[in-house]
Amino acid sequence: MKKVMIIEDAPTIREELTLLLTNEGYQTAAVTDFTDVERQVQAASPDLILLDLGLPGRDGLSLCAGIRKFSRIPIILVTGRDTANDELLALSLGGDDYITKPYNIPVLLARIRAVLRRSGEPAGPDTLQAAGLTLHLSRGTASANGQTADLSRNELKILACLMSHTGQIVSREDLIEALWDNKIYIDDNTLSVNMTRLRGKLSEIGLPGLIKTRRGMGYQL
């Protein structure tokens, strides 16, 4: 049984999510004390986190970044904030998905299933190398020129897909298929957000321009 941790300060929403997920067969753990959430995450060791952004005393974005320092547990941001900047920042800090309130229950459940399914997929070869870049799948890092960048799960999958097809054009549709099992629930802009963030990290380790955009066709390494 998969365990979902609910980090939501509104009691009504927290109880609604707890009941919904319990009825769907998930084990749940709900945070009610927000003074040391990272410790509670480590103690509970959930399979997935539903994280609200507007938490008392600490912004959920800061908490997301804090969790990413010690864990790659999938995180879905569930929030009333619906601007592109909020979504971009949430994904750049390690969020795996972003859902705005009021959420559609079937869509929320579908996203949870998809994220859990992706997190349980086998990683394949542990190391990929191409164009002077080394990708460590189990560590979630990319290395080049003596420097290393930590990657989110989505960044890791994008780079692994491109490196597995070095020299070939990979379409946006194929990347979306690799990242998300059901394209119906995915905003095409989410791929662009992840790609922009990944390119920034590659630039930081000395590989600017490594991922090329082939207009109208996709991306190429």
PDB file of N, CA and C in Angstrom, residues 59-120:
ATOM      1  N   ASP A  59       6.804  29.231   3.632  1.00  0.00           N
ATOM      2  CA  ASP A  59       6.224  29.021   2.320  1.00  0.00           C
ATOM      3  C   ASP A  59       6.484  27.594   1.838  1.00  0.00           C
ATOM      4  N   GLY A  60       5.500  27.017   1.162  1.00  0.00           N
ATOM      5  CA  GLY A  60       5.647  25.662   0.661  1.00  0.00           C
ATOM      6  C   GLY A  60       6.767  25.502  -0.341  1.00  0.00           C
ATOM      7  N   LEU A  61       7.092  26.575  -1.072  1.00  0.00           N
ATOM      8  CA  LEU A  61       8.203  26.497  -2.031  1.00  0.00           C
ATOM      9  C   LEU A  61       9.521  26.267  -1.301  1.00  0.00           C
ATOM     10  N   SER A  62       9.704  26.973  -0.189  1.00  0.00           N
ATOM     11  CA  SER A  62      10.909  26.782   0.622  1.00  0.00           C
ATOM     12  C   SER A  62      10.957  25.368   1.178  1.00  0.00           C
ATOM     13  N   LEU A  63       9.802  24.855   1.591  1.00  0.00           N
ATOM     14  CA  LEU A  63       9.743  23.500   2.123  1.00  0.00           C
ATOM     15  C   LEU A  63      10.065  22.477   1.041  1.00  0.00           C
ATOM     16  N   CYS A  64       9.547  22.693  -0.162  1.00  0.00           N
ATOM     17  CA  CYS A  64       9.838  21.794  -1.282  1.00  0.00           C
ATOM     18  C   CYS A  64      11.341  21.722  -1.527  1.00  0.00           C
ATOM     19  N   ALA A  65      11.992  22.888  -1.552  1.00  0.00           N
ATOM     20  CA  ALA A  65      13.442  22.929  -1.747  1.00  0.00           C
ATOM     21  C   ALA A  65      14.169  22.247  -0.589  1.00  0.00           C
ATOM     22  N   GLY A  66      13.647  22.419   0.629  1.00  0.00           N
ATOM     23  CA  GLY A  66      14.258  21.781   1.787  1.00  0.00           C
ATOM     24  C   GLY A  66      14.177  20.266   1.719  1.00  0.00           C
ATOM     25  N   ILE A  67      13.040  19.740   1.307  1.00  0.00           N
ATOM     26  CA  ILE A  67      12.861  18.292   1.186  1.00  0.00           C
ATOM     27  C   ILE A  67      13.797  17.739   0.122  1.00  0.00           C
ATOM     28  N   ARG A  68      13.981  18.498  -0.949  1.00  0.00           N
ATOM     29  CA  ARG A  68      14.841  18.033  -2.038  1.00  0.00           C
ATOM     30  C   ARG A  68      16.313  17.919  -1.628  1.00  0.00           C
ATOM     31  N   LYS A  69      16.684  18.535  -0.526  1.00  0.00           N
ATOM     32  CA  LYS A  69      18.071  18.432  -0.081  1.00  0.00           C
ATOM     33  C   LYS A  69      18.394  17.051   0.470  1.00  0.00           C
ATOM     34  N   PHE A  70      17.349  16.300   0.894  1.00  0.00           N
ATOM     35  CA  PHE A  70      17.626  14.989   1.471  1.00  0.00           C
ATOM     36  C   PHE A  70      16.796  13.860   0.855  1.00  0.00           C
ATOM     37  N   SER A  71      15.870  14.186  -0.048  1.00  0.00           N
ATOM     38  CA  SER A  71      15.006  13.134  -0.566  1.00  0.00           C
ATOM     39  C   SER A  71      14.520  13.441  -1.976  1.00  0.00           C
ATOM     40  N   ARG A  72      14.289  12.379  -2.740  1.00  0.00           N
ATOM     41  CA  ARG A  72      13.715  12.501  -4.073  1.00  0.00           C
ATOM     42  C   ARG A  72      12.270  11.984  -4.082  1.00  0.00           C
ATOM     43  N   ILE A  73      11.624  11.978  -2.916  1.00  0.00           N
ATOM     44  CA  ILE A  73      10.212  11.600  -2.838  1.00  0.00           C
ATOM     45  C   ILE A  73       9.415  12.469  -3.812  1.00  0.00           C
ATOM     46  N   PRO A  74       8.553  11.893  -4.633  1.00  0.00           N
ATOM     47  CA  PRO A  74       7.736  12.703  -5.550  1.00  0.00           C
ATOM     48  C   PRO A  74       6.884  13.711  -4.786  1.00  0.00           C
ATOM     49  N   ILE A  75       6.833  14.932  -5.294  1.00  0.00           N
ATOM     50  CA  ILE A  75       6.060  15.998  -4.666  1.00  0.00           C
ATOM     51  C   ILE A  75       5.098  16.595  -5.688  1.00  0.00           C
ATOM     52  N   ILE A  76       3.806  16.587  -5.347  1.00  0.00           N
ATOM     53  CA  ILE A  76       2.801  17.265  -6.163  1.00  0.00           C
ATOM     54  C   ILE A  76       2.357  18.501  -5.397  1.00  0.00           C
ATOM     55  N   LEU A  77       2.513  19.678  -6.000  1.00  0.00           N
ATOM     56  CA  LEU A  77       2.069  20.917  -5.387  1.00  0.00           C
ATOM     57  C   LEU A  77       0.572  21.089  -5.656  1.00  0.00           C
ATOM     58  N   VAL A  78      -0.212  21.235  -4.589  1.00  0.00           N
ATOM     59  CA  VAL A  78      -1.659  21.463  -4.707  1.00  0.00           C
ATOM     60  C   VAL A  78      -1.929  22.823  -4.079  1.00  0.00           C
ATOM     61  N   THR A  79      -2.290  23.813  -4.900  1.00  0.00           N
ATOM     62  CA  THR A  79      -2.319  25.181  -4.400  1.00  0.00           C
ATOM     63  C   THR A  79      -3.359  26.041  -5.094  1.00  0.00           C
ATOM     64  N   GLY A  80      -3.744  27.119  -4.431  1.00  0.00           N
ATOM     65  CA  GLY A  80      -4.649  28.084  -5.013  1.00  0.00           C
ATOM     66  C   GLY A  80      -3.940  29.073  -5.919  1.00  0.00           C
ATOM     67  N   ARG A  81      -2.613  29.078  -5.902  1.00  0.00           N
ATOM     68  CA  ARG A  81      -1.855  29.987  -6.764  1.00  0.00           C
ATOM     69  C   ARG A  81      -1.876  29.444  -8.194  1.00  0.00           C
ATOM     70  N   ASP A  82      -2.265  30.285  -9.135  1.00  0.00           N
ATOM     71  CA  ASP A  82      -2.426  29.774 -10.489  1.00  0.00           C
ATOM     72  C   ASP A  82      -1.660  30.572 -11.537  1.00  0.00           C
ATOM     73  N   THR A  83      -0.610  31.296 -11.128  1.00  0.00           N
ATOM     74  CA  THR A  83       0.168  32.048 -12.113  1.00  0.00           C
ATOM     75  C   THR A  83       1.273  31.173 -12.697  1.00  0.00           C
ATOM     76  N   ALA A  84       1.703  31.517 -13.904  1.00  0.00           N
ATOM     77  CA  ALA A  84       2.772  30.769 -14.563  1.00  0.00           C
ATOM     78  C   ALA A  84       4.065  30.869 -13.763  1.00  0.00           C
ATOM     79  N   ASN A  85       4.300  32.023 -13.133  1.00  0.00           N
ATOM     80  CA  ASN A  85       5.528  32.196 -12.345  1.00  0.00           C
ATOM     81  C   ASN A  85       5.557  31.257 -11.143  1.00  0.00           C
ATOM     82  N   ASP A  86       4.404  31.087 -10.480  1.00  0.00           N
ATOM     83  CA  ASP A  86       4.337  30.175  -9.341  1.00  0.00           C
ATOM     84  C   ASP A  86       4.638  28.745  -9.787  1.00  0.00           C
ATOM     85  N   GLU A  87       4.045  28.353 -10.919  1.00  0.00           N
ATOM     86  CA  GLU A  87       4.259  26.995 -11.414  1.00  0.00           C
ATOM     87  C   GLU A  87       5.718  26.796 -11.815  1.00  0.00           C
ATOM     88  N   LEU A  88       6.282  27.771 -12.511  1.00  0.00           N
ATOM     89  CA  LEU A  88       7.679  27.683 -12.926  1.00  0.00           C
ATOM     90  C   LEU A  88       8.601  27.548 -11.730  1.00  0.00           C
ATOM     91  N   LEU A  89       8.381  28.368 -10.703  1.00  0.00           N
ATOM     92  CA  LEU A  89       9.229  28.320  -9.515  1.00  0.00           C
ATOM     93  C   LEU A  89       9.071  26.999  -8.780  1.00  0.00           C
ATOM     94  N   ALA A  90       7.830  26.515  -8.675  1.00  0.00           N
ATOM     95  CA  ALA A  90       7.583  25.247  -7.981  1.00  0.00           C
ATOM     96  C   ALA A  90       8.296  24.097  -8.677  1.00  0.00           C
ATOM     97  N   LEU A  91       8.239  24.066  -9.991  1.00  0.00           N
ATOM     98  CA  LEU A  91       8.904  22.995 -10.732  1.00  0.00           C
ATOM     99  C   LEU A  91      10.422  23.135 -10.666  1.00  0.00           C
ATOM    100  N   SER A  92      10.898  24.376 -10.683  1.00  0.00           N
ATOM    101  CA  SER A  92      12.349  24.591 -10.647  1.00  0.00           C
ATOM    102  C   SER A  92      12.950  24.186  -9.306  1.00  0.00           C
ATOM    103  N   LEU A  93      12.117  24.188  -8.259  1.00  0.00           N
ATOM    104  CA  LEU A  93      12.606  23.813  -6.927  1.00  0.00           C
ATOM    105  C   LEU A  93      12.447  22.318  -6.642  1.00  0.00           C
ATOM    106  N   GLY A  94      12.009  21.566  -7.642  1.00  0.00           N
ATOM    107  CA  GLY A  94      11.962  20.112  -7.475  1.00  0.00           C
ATOM    108  C   GLY A  94      10.588  19.495  -7.421  1.00  0.00           C
ATOM    109  N   GLY A  95       9.530  20.289  -7.616  1.00  0.00           N
ATOM    110  CA  GLY A  95       8.194  19.706  -7.655  1.00  0.00           C
ATOM    111  C   GLY A  95       8.025  18.826  -8.893  1.00  0.00           C
ATOM    112  N   ASP A  96       7.271  17.750  -8.753  1.00  0.00           N
ATOM    113  CA  ASP A  96       7.065  16.829  -9.871  1.00  0.00           C
ATOM    114  C   ASP A  96       5.798  17.142 -10.663  1.00  0.00           C
ATOM    115  N   ASP A  97       4.854  17.814 -10.040  1.00  0.00           N
ATOM    116  CA  ASP A  97       3.625  18.185 -10.722  1.00  0.00           C
ATOM    117  C   ASP A  97       2.998  19.348  -9.971  1.00  0.00           C
ATOM    118  N   TYR A  98       2.046  20.039 -10.608  1.00  0.00           N
ATOM    119  CA  TYR A  98       1.467  21.261 -10.053  1.00  0.00           C
ATOM    120  C   TYR A  98      -0.015  21.269 -10.373  1.00  0.00           C
ATOM    121  N   ILE A  99      -0.859  21.278  -9.346  1.00  0.00           N
ATOM    122  CA  ILE A  99      -2.305  21.257  -9.527  1.00  0.00           C
ATOM    123  C   ILE A  99      -2.912  22.437  -8.780  1.00  0.00           C
ATOM    124  N   THR A 100      -3.784  23.177  -9.448  1.00  0.00           N
ATOM    125  CA  THR A 100      -4.394  24.330  -8.807  1.00  0.00           C
ATOM    126  C   THR A 100      -5.755  23.985  -8.209  1.00  0.00           C
ATOM    127  N   LYS A 101      -6.080  24.686  -7.125  1.00  0.00           N
ATOM    128  CA  LYS A 101      -7.382  24.552  -6.486  1.00  0.00           C
ATOM    129  C   LYS A 101      -8.347  25.553  -7.134  1.00  0.00           C
ATOM    130  N   PRO A 102      -9.637  25.223  -7.210  1.00  0.00           N
ATOM    131  CA  PRO A 102     -10.241  23.946  -6.815  1.00  0.00           C
ATOM    132  C   PRO A 102      -9.884  22.870  -7.832  1.00  0.00           C
ATOM    133  N   TYR A 103      -9.423  21.734  -7.356  1.00  0.00           N
ATOM    134  CA  TYR A 103      -8.972  20.673  -8.239  1.00  0.00           C
ATOM    135  C   TYR A 103     -10.137  19.758  -8.620  1.00  0.00           C
ATOM    136  N   ASN A 104      -9.968  19.125  -9.772  1.00  0.00           N
ATOM    137  CA  ASN A 104     -10.903  18.109 -10.232  1.00  0.00           C
ATOM    138  C   ASN A 104     -10.444  16.777  -9.651  1.00  0.00           C
ATOM    139  N   ILE A 105     -11.292  16.115  -8.874  1.00  0.00           N
ATOM    140  CA  ILE A 105     -10.873  14.909  -8.152  1.00  0.00           C
ATOM    141  C   ILE A 105     -10.355  13.811  -9.078  1.00  0.00           C
ATOM    142  N   PRO A 106     -11.049  13.457 -10.177  1.00  0.00           N
ATOM    143  CA  PRO A 106     -10.504  12.419 -11.068  1.00  0.00           C
ATOM    144  C   PRO A 106      -9.131  12.792 -11.634  1.00  0.00           C
ATOM    145  N   VAL A 107      -8.940  14.079 -11.949  1.00  0.00           N
ATOM    146  CA  VAL A 107      -7.646  14.515 -12.469  1.00  0.00           C
ATOM    147  C   VAL A 107      -6.572  14.399 -11.388  1.00  0.00           C
ATOM    148  N   LEU A 108      -6.899  14.840 -10.167  1.00  0.00           N
ATOM    149  CA  LEU A 108      -5.944  14.726  -9.061  1.00  0.00           C
ATOM    150  C   LEU A 108      -5.533  13.275  -8.853  1.00  0.00           C
ATOM    151  N   LEU A 109      -6.493  12.369  -8.830  1.00  0.00           N
ATOM    152  CA  LEU A 109      -6.183  10.948  -8.622  1.00  0.00           C
ATOM    153  C   LEU A 109      -5.351  10.398  -9.772  1.00  0.00           C
ATOM    154  N   ALA A 110      -5.667  10.834 -10.996  1.00  0.00           N
ATOM    155  CA  ALA A 110      -4.897  10.372 -12.155  1.00  0.00           C
ATOM    156  C   ALA A 110      -3.457  10.859 -12.073  1.00  0.00           C
ATOM    157  N   ARG A 111      -3.274  12.102 -11.631  1.00  0.00           N
ATOM    158  CA  ARG A 111      -1.909  12.634 -11.493  1.00  0.00           C
ATOM    159  C   ARG A 111      -1.138  11.880 -10.420  1.00  0.00           C
ATOM    160  N   ILE A 112      -1.799  11.574  -9.307  1.00  0.00           N
ATOM    161  CA  ILE A 112      -1.145  10.821  -8.235  1.00  0.00           C
ATOM    162  C   ILE A 112      -0.707   9.455  -8.743  1.00  0.00           C
ATOM    163  N   ARG A 113      -1.605   8.769  -9.447  1.00  0.00           N
ATOM    164  CA  ARG A 113      -1.254   7.445  -9.987  1.00  0.00           C
ATOM    165  C   ARG A 113      -0.084   7.536 -10.958  1.00  0.00           C
ATOM    166  N   ALA A 114      -0.109   8.557 -11.824  1.00  0.00           N
ATOM    167  CA  ALA A 114       0.950   8.702 -12.819  1.00  0.00           C
ATOM    168  C   ALA A 114       2.301   8.982 -12.169  1.00  0.00           C
ATOM    169  N   VAL A 115       2.324   9.876 -11.173  1.00  0.00           N
ATOM    170  CA  VAL A 115       3.587  10.202 -10.504  1.00  0.00           C
ATOM    171  C   VAL A 115       4.121   8.989  -9.746  1.00  0.00           C
ATOM    172  N   LEU A 116       3.248   8.263  -9.071  1.00  0.00           N
ATOM    173  CA  LEU A 116       3.683   7.060  -8.357  1.00  0.00           C
ATOM    174  C   LEU A 116       4.197   6.000  -9.329  1.00  0.00           C
ATOM    175  N   ARG A 117       3.534   5.883 -10.465  1.00  0.00           N
ATOM    176  CA  ARG A 117       3.963   4.897 -11.465  1.00  0.00           C
ATOM    177  C   ARG A 117       5.342   5.251 -11.999  1.00  0.00           C
ATOM    178  N   ARG A 118       5.539   6.533 -12.294  1.00  0.00           N
ATOM    179  CA  ARG A 118       6.843   6.960 -12.811  1.00  0.00           C
ATOM    180  C   ARG A 118       7.940   6.742 -11.779  1.00  0.00           C
ATOM    181  N   SER A 119       7.635   7.012 -10.516  1.00  0.00           N
ATOM    182  CA  SER A 119       8.658   6.888  -9.472  1.00  0.00           C
ATOM    183  C   SER A 119       9.073   5.446  -9.254  1.00  0.00           C
ATOM    184  N   GLY A 120       8.218   4.498  -9.642  1.00  0.00           N
ATOM    185  CA  GLY A 120       8.531   3.088  -9.450  1.00  0.00           C
ATOM    186  C   GLY A 120       9.145   2.410 -10.655  1.00  0.00           C
TER     187      GLY A 120
END
